[in-house]
Coordinates of C-alpha atoms in Angstrom, one line a residue:
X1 CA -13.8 27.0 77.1
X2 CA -12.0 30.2 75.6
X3 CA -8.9 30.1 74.5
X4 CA -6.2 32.0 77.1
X5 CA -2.5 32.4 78.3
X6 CA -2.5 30.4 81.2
X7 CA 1.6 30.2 81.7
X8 CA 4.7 32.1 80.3
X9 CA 7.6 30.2 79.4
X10 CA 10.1 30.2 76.7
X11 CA 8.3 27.1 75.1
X12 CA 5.3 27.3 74.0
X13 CA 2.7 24.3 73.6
X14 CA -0.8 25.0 72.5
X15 CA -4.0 22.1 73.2
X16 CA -6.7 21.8 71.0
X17 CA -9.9 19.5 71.7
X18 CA -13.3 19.9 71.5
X19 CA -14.0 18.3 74.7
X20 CA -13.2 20.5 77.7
X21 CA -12.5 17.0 79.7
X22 CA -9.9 16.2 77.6
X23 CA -8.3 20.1 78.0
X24 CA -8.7 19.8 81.4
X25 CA -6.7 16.6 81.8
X26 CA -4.3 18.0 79.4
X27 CA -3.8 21.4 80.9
X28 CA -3.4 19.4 84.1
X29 CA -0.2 17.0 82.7
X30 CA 1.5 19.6 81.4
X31 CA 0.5 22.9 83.6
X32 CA 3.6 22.2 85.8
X33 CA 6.1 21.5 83.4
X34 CA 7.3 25.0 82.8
X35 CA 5.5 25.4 79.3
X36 CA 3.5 28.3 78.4
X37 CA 0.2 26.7 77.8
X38 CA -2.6 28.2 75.0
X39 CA -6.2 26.2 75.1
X40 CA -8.3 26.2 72.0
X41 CA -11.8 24.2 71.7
X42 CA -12.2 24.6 67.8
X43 CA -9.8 24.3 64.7
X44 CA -10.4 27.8 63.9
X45 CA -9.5 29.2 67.0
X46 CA -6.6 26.7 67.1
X47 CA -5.0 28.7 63.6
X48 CA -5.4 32.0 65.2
X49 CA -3.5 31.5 68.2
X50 CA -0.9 29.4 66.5
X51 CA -0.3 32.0 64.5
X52 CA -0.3 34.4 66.5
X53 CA 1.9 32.8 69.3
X54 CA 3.8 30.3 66.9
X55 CA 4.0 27.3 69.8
X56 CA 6.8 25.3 69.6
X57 CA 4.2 22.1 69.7
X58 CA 0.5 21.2 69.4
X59 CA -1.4 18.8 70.8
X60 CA -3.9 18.7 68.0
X61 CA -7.4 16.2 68.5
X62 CA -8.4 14.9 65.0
X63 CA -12.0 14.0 65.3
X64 CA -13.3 17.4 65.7
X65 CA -16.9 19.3 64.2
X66 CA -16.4 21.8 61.1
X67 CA -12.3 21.2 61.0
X68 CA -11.1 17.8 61.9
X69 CA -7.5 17.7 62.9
X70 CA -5.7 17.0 59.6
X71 CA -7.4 19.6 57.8
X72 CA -6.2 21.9 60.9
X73 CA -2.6 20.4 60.6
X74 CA -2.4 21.3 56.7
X75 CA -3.5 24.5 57.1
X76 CA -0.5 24.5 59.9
X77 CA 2.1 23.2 57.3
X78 CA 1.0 25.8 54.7
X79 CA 1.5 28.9 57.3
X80 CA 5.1 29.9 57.2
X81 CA 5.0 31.4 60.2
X82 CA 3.5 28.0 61.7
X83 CA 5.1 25.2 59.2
X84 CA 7.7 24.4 61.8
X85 CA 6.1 23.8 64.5
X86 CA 5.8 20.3 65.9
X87 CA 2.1 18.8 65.9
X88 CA 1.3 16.0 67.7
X89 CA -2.3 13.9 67.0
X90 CA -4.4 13.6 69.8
X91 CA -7.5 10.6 69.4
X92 CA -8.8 7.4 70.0
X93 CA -8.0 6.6 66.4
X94 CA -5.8 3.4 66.7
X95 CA -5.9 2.4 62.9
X96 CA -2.8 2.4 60.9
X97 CA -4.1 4.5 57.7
X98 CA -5.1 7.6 60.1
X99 CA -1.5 8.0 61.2
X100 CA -0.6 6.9 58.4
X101 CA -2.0 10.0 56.7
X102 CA -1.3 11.9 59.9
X103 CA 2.2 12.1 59.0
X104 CA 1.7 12.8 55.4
X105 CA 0.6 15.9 56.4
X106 CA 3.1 17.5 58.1
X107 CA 2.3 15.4 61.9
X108 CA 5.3 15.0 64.0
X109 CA 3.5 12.2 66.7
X110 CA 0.3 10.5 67.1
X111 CA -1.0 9.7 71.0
X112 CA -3.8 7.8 71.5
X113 CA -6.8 8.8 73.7
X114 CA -6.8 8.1 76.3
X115 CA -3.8 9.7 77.5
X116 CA -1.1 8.6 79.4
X117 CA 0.4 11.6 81.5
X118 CA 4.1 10.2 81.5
X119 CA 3.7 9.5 77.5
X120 CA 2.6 13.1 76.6
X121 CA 4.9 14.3 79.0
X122 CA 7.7 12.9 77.4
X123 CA 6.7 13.6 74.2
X124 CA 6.0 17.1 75.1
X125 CA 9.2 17.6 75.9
X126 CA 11.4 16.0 73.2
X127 CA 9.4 17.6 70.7
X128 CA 9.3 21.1 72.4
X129 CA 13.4 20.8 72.8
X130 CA 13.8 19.4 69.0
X131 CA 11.7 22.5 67.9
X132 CA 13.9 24.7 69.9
X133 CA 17.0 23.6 69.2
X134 CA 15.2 23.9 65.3
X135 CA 15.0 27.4 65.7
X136 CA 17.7 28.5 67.2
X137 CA 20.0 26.7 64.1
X138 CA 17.5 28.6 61.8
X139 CA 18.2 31.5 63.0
X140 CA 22.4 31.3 63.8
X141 CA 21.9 30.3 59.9
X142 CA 20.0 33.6 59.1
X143 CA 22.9 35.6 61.2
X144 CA 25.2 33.9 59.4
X145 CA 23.7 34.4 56.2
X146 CA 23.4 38.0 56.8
X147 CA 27.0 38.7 58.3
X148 CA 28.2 36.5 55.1
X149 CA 25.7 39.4 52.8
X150 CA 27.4 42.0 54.9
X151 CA 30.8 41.0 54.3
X152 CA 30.3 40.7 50.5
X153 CA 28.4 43.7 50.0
X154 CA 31.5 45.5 51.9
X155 CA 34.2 44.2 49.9
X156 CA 35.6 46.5 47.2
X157 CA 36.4 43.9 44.8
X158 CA 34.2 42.3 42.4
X159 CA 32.7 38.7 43.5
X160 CA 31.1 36.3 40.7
X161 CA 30.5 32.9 42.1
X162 CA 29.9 30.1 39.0
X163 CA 28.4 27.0 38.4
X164 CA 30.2 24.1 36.6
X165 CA 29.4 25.9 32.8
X166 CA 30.6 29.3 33.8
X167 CA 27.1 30.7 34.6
X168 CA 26.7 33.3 37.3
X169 CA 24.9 32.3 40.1
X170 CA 26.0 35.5 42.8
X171 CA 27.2 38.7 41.9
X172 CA 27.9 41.2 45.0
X173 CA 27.7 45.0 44.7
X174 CA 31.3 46.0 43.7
X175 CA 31.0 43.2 41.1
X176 CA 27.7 45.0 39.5
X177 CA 29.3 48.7 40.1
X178 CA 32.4 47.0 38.0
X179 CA 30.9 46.1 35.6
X180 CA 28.3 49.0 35.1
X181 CA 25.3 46.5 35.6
X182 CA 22.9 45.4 38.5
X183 CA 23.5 42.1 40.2
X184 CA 20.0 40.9 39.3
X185 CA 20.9 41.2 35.4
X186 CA 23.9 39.7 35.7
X187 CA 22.8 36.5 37.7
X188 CA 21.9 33.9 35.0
X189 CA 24.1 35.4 32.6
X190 CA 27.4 33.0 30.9
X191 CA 30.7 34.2 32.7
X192 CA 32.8 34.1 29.2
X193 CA 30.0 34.7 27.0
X194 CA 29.4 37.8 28.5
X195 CA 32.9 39.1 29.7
X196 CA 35.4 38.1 26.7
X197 CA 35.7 39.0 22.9
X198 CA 36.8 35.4 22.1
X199 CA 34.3 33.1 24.2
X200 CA 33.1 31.9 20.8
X201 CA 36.1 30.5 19.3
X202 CA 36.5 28.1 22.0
X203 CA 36.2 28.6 25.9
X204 CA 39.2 26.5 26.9
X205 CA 42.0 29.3 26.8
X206 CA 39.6 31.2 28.4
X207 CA 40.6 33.0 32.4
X208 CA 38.6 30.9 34.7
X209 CA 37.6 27.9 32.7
X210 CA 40.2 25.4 33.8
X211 CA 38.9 26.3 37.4
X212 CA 35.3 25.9 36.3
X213 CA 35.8 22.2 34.2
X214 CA 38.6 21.2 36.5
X215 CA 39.4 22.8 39.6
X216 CA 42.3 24.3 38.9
X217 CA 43.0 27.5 41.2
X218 CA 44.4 30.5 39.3
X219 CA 45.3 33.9 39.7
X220 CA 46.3 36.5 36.7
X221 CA 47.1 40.2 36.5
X222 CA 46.7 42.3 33.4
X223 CA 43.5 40.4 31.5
X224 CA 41.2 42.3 29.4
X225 CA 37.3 41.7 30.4
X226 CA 34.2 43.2 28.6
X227 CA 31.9 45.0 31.0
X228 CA 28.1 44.9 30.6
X229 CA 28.6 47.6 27.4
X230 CA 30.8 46.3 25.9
X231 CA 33.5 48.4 26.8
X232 CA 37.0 46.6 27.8
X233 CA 39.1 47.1 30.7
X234 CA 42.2 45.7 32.3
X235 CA 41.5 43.1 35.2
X236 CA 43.3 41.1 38.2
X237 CA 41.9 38.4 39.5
X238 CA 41.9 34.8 41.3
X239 CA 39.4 32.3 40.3
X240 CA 39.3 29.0 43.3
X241 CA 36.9 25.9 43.0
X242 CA 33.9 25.5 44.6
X243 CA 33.6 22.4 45.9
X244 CA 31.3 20.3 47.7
X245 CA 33.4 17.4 49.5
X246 CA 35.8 16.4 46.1
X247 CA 32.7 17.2 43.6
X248 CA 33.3 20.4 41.8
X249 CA 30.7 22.9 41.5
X250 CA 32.1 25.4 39.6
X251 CA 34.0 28.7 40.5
X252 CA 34.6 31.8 42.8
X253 CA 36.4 34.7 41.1
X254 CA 37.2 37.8 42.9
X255 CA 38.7 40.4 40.5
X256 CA 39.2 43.8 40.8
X257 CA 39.8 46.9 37.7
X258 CA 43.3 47.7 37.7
X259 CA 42.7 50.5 35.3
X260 CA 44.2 53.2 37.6
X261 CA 46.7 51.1 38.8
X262 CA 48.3 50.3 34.8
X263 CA 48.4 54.2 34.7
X264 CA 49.7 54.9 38.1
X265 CA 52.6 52.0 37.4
X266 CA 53.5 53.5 33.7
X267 CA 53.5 57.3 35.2
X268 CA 55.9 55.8 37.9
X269 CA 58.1 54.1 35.2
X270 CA 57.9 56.9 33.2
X271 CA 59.0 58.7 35.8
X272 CA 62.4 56.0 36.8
X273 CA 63.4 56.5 33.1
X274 CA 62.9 60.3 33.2
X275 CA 65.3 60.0 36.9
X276 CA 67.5 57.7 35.2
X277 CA 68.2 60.1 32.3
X278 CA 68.4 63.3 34.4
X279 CA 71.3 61.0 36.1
X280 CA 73.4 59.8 33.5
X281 CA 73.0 63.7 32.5
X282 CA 74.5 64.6 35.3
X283 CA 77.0 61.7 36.0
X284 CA 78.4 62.4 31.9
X285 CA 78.7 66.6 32.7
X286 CA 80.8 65.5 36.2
X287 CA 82.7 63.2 33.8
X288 CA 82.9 66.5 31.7
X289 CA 83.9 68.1 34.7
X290 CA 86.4 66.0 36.0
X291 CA 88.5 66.0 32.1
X292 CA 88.5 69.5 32.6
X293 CA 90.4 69.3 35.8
X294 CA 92.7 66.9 34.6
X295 CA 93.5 68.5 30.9
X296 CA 96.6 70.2 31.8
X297 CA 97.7 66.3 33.1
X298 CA 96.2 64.6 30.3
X299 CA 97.9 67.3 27.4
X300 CA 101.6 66.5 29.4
X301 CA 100.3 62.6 29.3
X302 CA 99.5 63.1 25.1
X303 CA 102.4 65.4 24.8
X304 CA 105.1 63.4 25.9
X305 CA 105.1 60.5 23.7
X306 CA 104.4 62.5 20.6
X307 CA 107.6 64.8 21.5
X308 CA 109.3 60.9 21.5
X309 CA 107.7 60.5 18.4
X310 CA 109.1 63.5 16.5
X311 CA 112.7 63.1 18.6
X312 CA 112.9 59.4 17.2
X313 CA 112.0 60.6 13.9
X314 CA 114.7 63.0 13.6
X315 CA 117.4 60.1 14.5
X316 CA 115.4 57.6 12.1
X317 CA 115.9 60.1 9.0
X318 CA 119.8 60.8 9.9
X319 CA 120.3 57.8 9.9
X320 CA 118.8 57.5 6.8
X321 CA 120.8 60.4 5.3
X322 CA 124.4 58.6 5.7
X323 CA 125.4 56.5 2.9
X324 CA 125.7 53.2 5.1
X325 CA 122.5 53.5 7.0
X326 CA 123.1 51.5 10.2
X327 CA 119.7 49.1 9.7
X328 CA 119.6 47.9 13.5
X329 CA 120.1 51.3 15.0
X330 CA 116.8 52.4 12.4
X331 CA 115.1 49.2 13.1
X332 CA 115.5 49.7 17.1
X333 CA 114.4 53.3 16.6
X334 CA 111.3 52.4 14.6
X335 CA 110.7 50.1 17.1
X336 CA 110.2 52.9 19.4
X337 CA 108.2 54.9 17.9
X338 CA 106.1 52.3 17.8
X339 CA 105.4 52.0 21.3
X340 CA 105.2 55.5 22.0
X341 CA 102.4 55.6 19.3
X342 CA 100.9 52.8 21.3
X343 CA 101.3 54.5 24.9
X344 CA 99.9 58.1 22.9
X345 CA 97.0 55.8 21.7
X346 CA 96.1 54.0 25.0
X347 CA 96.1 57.4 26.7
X348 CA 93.4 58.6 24.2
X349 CA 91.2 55.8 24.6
X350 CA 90.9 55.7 28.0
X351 CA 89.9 59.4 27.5
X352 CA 87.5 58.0 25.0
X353 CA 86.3 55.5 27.3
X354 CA 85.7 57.8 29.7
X355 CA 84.0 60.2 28.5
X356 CA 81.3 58.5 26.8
X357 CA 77.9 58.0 27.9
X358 CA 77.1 54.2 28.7
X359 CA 75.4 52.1 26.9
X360 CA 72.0 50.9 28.5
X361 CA 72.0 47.9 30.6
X362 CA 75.3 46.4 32.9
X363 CA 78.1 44.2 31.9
X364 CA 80.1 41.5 33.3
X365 CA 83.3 43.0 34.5
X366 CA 86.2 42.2 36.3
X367 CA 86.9 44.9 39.1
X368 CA 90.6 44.4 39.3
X369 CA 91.3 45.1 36.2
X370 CA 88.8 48.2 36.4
X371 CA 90.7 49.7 39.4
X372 CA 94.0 48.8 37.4
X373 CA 92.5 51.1 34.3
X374 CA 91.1 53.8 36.7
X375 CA 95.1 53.7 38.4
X376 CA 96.8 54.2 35.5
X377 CA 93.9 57.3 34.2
X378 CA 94.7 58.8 37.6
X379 CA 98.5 58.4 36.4
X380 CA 98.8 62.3 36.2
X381 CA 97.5 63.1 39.9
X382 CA 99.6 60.1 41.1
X383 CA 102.5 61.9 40.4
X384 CA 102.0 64.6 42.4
X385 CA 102.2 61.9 45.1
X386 CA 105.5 60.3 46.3
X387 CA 103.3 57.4 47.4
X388 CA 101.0 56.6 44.5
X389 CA 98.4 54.0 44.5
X390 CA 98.6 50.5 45.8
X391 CA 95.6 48.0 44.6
X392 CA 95.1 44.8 46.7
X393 CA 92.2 41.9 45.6
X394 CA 91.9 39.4 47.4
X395 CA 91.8 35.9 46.1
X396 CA 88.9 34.4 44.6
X397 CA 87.0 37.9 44.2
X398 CA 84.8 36.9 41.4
X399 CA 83.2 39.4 38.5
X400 CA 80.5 41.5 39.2
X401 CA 77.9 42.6 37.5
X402 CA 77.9 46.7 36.9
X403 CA 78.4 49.3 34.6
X404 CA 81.9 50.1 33.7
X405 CA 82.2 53.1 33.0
X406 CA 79.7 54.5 36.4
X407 CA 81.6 52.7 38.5
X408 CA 85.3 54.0 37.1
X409 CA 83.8 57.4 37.6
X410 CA 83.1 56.9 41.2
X411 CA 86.5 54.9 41.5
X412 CA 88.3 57.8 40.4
X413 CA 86.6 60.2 42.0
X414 CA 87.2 58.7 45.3
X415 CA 90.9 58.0 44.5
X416 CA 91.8 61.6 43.3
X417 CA 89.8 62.6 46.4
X418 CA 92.4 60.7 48.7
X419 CA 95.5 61.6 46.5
X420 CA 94.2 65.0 47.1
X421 CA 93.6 64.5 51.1
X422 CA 97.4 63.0 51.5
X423 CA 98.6 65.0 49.5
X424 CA 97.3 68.0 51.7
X425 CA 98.3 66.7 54.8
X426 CA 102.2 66.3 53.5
X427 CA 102.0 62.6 53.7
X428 CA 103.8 60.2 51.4
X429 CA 102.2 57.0 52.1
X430 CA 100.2 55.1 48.9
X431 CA 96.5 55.3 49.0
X432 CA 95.3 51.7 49.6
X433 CA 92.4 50.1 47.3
X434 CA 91.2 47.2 48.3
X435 CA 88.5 44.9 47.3
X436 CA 87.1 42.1 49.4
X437 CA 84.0 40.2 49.3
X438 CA 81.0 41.7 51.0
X439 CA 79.2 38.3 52.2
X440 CA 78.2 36.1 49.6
X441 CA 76.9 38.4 47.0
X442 CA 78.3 41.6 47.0
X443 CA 82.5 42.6 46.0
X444 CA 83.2 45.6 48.6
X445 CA 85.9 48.6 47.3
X446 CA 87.9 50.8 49.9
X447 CA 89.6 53.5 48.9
X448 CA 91.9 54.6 52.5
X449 CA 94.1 58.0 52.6
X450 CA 96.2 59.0 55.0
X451 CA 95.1 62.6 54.6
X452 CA 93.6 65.3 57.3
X453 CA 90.3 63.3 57.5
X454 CA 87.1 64.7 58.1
X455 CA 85.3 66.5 60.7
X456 CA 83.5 64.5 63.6
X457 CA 80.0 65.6 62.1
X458 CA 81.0 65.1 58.4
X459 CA 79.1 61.1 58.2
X460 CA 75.9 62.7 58.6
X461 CA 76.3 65.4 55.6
X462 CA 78.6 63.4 53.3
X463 CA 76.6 62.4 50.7
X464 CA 74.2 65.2 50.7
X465 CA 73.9 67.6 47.6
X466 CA 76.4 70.5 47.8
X467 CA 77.6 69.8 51.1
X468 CA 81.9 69.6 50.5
X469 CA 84.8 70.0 52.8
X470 CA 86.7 71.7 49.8
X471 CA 87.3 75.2 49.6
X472 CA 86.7 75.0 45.9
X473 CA 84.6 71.7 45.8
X474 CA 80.3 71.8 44.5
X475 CA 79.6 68.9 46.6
X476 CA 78.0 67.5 43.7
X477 CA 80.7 64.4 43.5
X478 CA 79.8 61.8 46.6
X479 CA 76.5 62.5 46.4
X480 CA 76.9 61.7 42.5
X481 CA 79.2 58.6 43.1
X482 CA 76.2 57.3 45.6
X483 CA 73.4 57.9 43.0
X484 CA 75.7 56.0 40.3
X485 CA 76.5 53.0 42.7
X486 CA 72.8 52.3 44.1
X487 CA 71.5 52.6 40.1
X488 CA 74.3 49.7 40.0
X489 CA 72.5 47.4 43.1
X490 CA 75.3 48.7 45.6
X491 CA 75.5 50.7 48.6
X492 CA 78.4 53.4 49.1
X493 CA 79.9 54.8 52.6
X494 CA 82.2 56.3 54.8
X495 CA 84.6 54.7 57.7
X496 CA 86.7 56.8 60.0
X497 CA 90.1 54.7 60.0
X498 CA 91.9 54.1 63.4
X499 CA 95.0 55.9 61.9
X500 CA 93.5 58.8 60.9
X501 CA 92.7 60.0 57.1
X502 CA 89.2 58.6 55.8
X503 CA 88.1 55.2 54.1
X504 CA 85.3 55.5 51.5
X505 CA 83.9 52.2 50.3
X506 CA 81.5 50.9 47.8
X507 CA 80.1 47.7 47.0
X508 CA 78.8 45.7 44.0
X509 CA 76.6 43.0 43.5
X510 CA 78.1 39.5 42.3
X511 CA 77.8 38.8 38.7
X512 CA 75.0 35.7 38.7
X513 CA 73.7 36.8 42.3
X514 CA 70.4 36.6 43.3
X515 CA 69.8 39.9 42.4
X516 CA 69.7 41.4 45.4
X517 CA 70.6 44.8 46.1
X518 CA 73.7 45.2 48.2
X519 CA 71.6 47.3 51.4
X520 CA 74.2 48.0 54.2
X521 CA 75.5 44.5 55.7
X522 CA 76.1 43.5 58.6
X523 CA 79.1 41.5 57.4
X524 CA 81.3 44.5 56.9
X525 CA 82.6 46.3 60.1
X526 CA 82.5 50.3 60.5
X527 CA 79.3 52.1 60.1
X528 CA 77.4 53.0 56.4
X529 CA 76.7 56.4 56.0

């Protein structure tokens, strides 16, 4: 008998005997079982079609001439492409040492001649679905095997996975492109031997060991690794155990070069600081600015108590000149021009204080007694105003954290810019400063006029660069006071008040706060501009 395709089915089970009586009966049990059946009368011819047609089982006879059955079956177990298929012994052989060495061969079964149909129909069939169900978990493993190689070969950042001692066991592509080597040299390589200065002064310091020896997870930014020649570059990365159940097998480290990213991040803080100075440039030239407009005030503010000084002079040395002096009149009139020195003296440092630049870095303050300061610098355009200033805190408003002399620039700019507006519209009422809280974190600061207002489409413009309502004004101070209070963690903006005239607020944050910037809150009524 040849050998031949007698059935297609998706399992495959091929007979070999050397007695055409026994195929026969075979081919007859099993031809209606919906397996597709291969015949072979030899052990030669038996290899060749099962390796051809890789049959999920054979029924394989072991007394057969030239190749018996177990030599057929190891020849089976050393194919790969036929090592996994299920053989089953065919033969009268009932002795315990031939199945004995049946199985050490690779055998799955043993059925003795001569066959029963039911028996090698069930066997059939459990070993044809075992096989299959073999297969078909190889193979989901070789998908997943290759969507896992996919995956890693597409990530950008470098993967190193470790055993226990810190010797690489994988290295995907990013990982060799990193670190200007292949995969294939760096596999069997030491982790910290190969990647740090220091791995031979000890290894315990070293990124990645603690997760290696003990399982610890970590992730660091900013770590200097050696590539392949030697070269050093600055690293992130985040090392996790590899564990099998709670036995630890080493380490997975992803990391990534962060070269570009150091020197993006220092060209961006180079940048801030360059912003920053351009700022307080800008903030100290409006200060500059707004002394100018104010000198003729400030001279009449200096000149008056020095013109006390001299007067009280005069009447200190006449009374001098007499021959009684009268001591209590001299002593009162010392007395004063001792505290028109003083009020001379105040009025220069707040000038001082003023006008110079600040120090780096913000300061505890108390915003009361900054608005009280700011009133009594704006002294000279209060009284040009019948009304003058009128400061409300409210109770328990703590400190907050700023710098004092930005935010006295924007407080007097906003109050000389409603003096200004009330004044204009021929109103006497006091402009009203107020400071509230602003939720829990933040110290809010109205400044309300009584003056002509602004237009309906001003809230959109307000705080742009050079836009002004003034005939003479840059519009160069809101946008200023807005650039000085964000630098300060606030947030500055506009109300339109139900009586007419215009509310301009600010807000701070609390000193000891969270450090959150003061973004427009919903706690506070009106709309931000």
């Amino acid at each position: 008998m040849t050998d031949a395709v007698l059935e297609t089915t998706d399992v495959t089970v091929l007979l070999v005997d050397d007695n055409p009586q026994n195929l026969k009966v075979l081919y007859e049990t099993l031809k209606d079982k919906g397996y597709r059946l291969l015949i072979a009368n030899d052990g030669e011819k038996a290899l060749d079609l099962a390796h051809r047609h890789q049959p999920e089982v054979i029924l394989l006879d072991i007394m057969m001439p030239e190749l018996d059955g177990y030599q057929v079956c190891e020849r089976l177990k050393a194919d790969p492409v036929t090592s996994d298929s299920a053989v089953v012994f065919l033969s009268a052989l009932d002795d315990l040492q031939a199945k004995v060495r049946g199985f050490s061969l690779g055998g799955a079964d043993y059925i003795s001649k001569p066959f029963q149909a039911q028996e090698v129909i069930a066997r059939v069939k459990t070993h044809a679905r075992v096989i299959r169900l073999e297969r078909e978990l190889q193979a989901r493993n070789r998908q997943l095997e290759n969507d896992q190689a996919r995956i890693l070969n597409s990530i950008s950042e470098g993967i190193y996975g470790l055993d226990a001692t810190g010797v690489i066991v994988f290295a995907n592509p990013a990982a060799a492109v990193t670190m200007g080597s292949s995969a294939e040299e760096l596999i069997g390589q030491n982790f910290f031997d190969l990647h740090f200065r220091t791995a031979g002064q000890g290894r315990e310091s070293l990124p990645v060991y603690a997760t290696c020896s003990q399982g610890i997870a970590e992730n660091q930014r900013d770590i200097e690794m050696l590539r392949a020649d030697g070269t050093a570059f600055p690293v992130e990365y985040r090392s996790t155990p590899k564990l099998d159940g709670e036995e630890l097998h080493g380490a997975v480290v992803v990391f990534r070069d962060i070269t570009a990213e150091l020197e993006s991040e220092q060209a961006l803080e180079n940048a801030r600081n360059m912003v920053q100075e351009q700022r307080e440039q800008i903030a100290h030239f409006s200060r500059l600015t707004t002394m100018g407009e104010m000198a003729a005030g400030v001279a009449h503010e200096v000149n008056q108590p020095l013109t006390a000084i001299t007067n009280y002079a005069r009447v200190a040395r006449r009374v001098l000149a007499k021959e009684e002096p009268d001591h209590q009149l001299l002593e009162e009139t010392l007395e004063k021009i001792e505290a028109q020195s003083h009020r001379a003296s105040e009025v220069i440092r707040r000038i001082r204080r003023f006008m110079k630049k600040p120090a780096a870095g913000k300061d505890v303050l108390s915003i009361s007694a900054l608005l009280e300061d700011t009133r009594q610098f704006a002294e000279v355009d209060i009284r040009n105003n019948e009304g003058g200033v009128e400061i409300s805190v409210a109770d328990n408003v703590p400190e907050v954290l700023a710098d004092p002399v930005q935010v006295q620039q924007v407080a007097l700019n906003l109050i000389r810019n409603a003096l200004e507006s009330t004044r204009s519209a021929g109103f006497s009422a006091p402009v009203e400063v107020a400071v509230t809280m602003s939720g829990r974190r933040c110290v809010r600061v109205t400044v309300t006029d009584h003056g002509v207002g602004l237009p309906d489409d001003a809230e959109e413009k307000l705080f742009l660069p050079f836009y002004t309502t003034k005939e003479e004004g840059m519009g160069i101070g809101l946008p200023m006071c807005r650039s000085l209070i964000q630098a300060q963690g606030g947030d500055i903006g506009f109300e339109r008040p139900e009586h007419g005239g215009a509310c301009f607020y600010f807000t701070l944050p609390v000193a000891g706060s969270d450090g959150t910037a003061c973004a427009p809150d919903a706690d506070s009524s009106g709309s931000a501009v």
